[in-house]
Coordinates of C-alpha atoms in Angstrom, one line a residue:
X16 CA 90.5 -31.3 5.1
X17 CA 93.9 -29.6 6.2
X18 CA 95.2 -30.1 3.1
X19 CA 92.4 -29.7 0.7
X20 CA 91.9 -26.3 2.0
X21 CA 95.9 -25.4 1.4
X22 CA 95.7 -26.4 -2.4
X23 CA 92.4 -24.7 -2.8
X24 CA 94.3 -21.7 -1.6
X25 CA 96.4 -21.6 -5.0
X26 CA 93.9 -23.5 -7.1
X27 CA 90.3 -24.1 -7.9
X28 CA 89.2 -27.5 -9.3
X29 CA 86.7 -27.5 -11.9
X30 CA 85.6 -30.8 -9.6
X31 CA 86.2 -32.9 -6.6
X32 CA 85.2 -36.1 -5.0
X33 CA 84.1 -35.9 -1.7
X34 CA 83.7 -38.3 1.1
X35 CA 81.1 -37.0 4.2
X36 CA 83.3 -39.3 7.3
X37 CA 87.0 -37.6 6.6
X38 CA 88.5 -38.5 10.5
X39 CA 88.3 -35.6 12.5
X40 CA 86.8 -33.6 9.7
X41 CA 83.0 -33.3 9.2
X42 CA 82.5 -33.6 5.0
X43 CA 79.4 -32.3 5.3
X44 CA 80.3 -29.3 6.6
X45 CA 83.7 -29.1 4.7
X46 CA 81.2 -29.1 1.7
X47 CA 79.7 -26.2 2.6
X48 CA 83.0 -24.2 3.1
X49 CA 84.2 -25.5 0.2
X50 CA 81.0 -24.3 -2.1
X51 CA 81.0 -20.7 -0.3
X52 CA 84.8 -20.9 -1.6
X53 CA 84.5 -22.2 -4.4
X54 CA 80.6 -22.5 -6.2
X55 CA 81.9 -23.2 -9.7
X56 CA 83.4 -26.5 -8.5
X57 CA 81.7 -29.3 -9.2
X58 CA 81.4 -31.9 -5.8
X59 CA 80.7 -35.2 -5.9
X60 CA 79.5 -36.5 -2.4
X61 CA 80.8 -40.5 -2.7
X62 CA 80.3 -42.5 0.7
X63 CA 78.7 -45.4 2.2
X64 CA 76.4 -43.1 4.3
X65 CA 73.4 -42.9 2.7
X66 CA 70.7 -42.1 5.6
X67 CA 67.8 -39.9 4.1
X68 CA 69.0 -36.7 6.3
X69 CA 72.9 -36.9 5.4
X70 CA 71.5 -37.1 1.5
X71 CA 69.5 -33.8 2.1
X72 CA 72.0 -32.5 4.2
X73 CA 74.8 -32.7 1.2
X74 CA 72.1 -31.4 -1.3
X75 CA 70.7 -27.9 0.9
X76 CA 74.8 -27.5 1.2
X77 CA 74.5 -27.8 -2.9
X78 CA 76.6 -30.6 -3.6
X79 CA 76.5 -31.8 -7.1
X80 CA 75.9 -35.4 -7.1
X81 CA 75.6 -38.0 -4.6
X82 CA 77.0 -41.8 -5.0
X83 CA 77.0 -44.2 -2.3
X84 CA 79.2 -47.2 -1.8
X85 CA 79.6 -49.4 -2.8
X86 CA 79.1 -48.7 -6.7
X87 CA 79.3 -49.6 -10.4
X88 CA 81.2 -47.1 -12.4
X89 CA 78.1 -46.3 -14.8
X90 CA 77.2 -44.3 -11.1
X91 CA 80.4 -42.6 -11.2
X92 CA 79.5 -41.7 -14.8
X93 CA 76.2 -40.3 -14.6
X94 CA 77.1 -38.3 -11.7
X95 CA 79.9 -36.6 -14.6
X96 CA 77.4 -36.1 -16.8
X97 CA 74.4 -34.8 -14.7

């Protein structure tokens, strides 16, 4: 989280990967810092959590996709191209 938020100080992604259990960092709620910040980058939730209210949690925060683990990479793909 620490770190993420120091390189999107000096750059913005056009996308990024993100997991919702980071350690002491809730990825939910970094999500929704990080589209305030940043709402042209594209985020990709990707983790094993995959109760009903984390799923509409990460979409009213606007993530772009969601992918749950494990997974094939034809997921990973359609999540790109949706």
């Amino acid at each position: 989280g620490t770190q993420l938020r120091e390189i999107l100080g000096r750059n913005t992604p056009n996308m990024l990967f993100l997991d919702i259990h980071l350690g002491k960092e809730n990825g939910l709620e970094l999500l929704r810092e990080l589209k305030e910040k940043c709402s042209d980058t594209r985020i990709i939730i990707v983790t094993a959590d995959n109760a009903q209210k984390t799923i509409q949690t990460a979409i009213s925060y606007k993530a772009d996709a969601f992918v749950t683990k494990p997974f094939l990479p034809q997921h990973i793909i359609t999540a790109l191209t949706s």
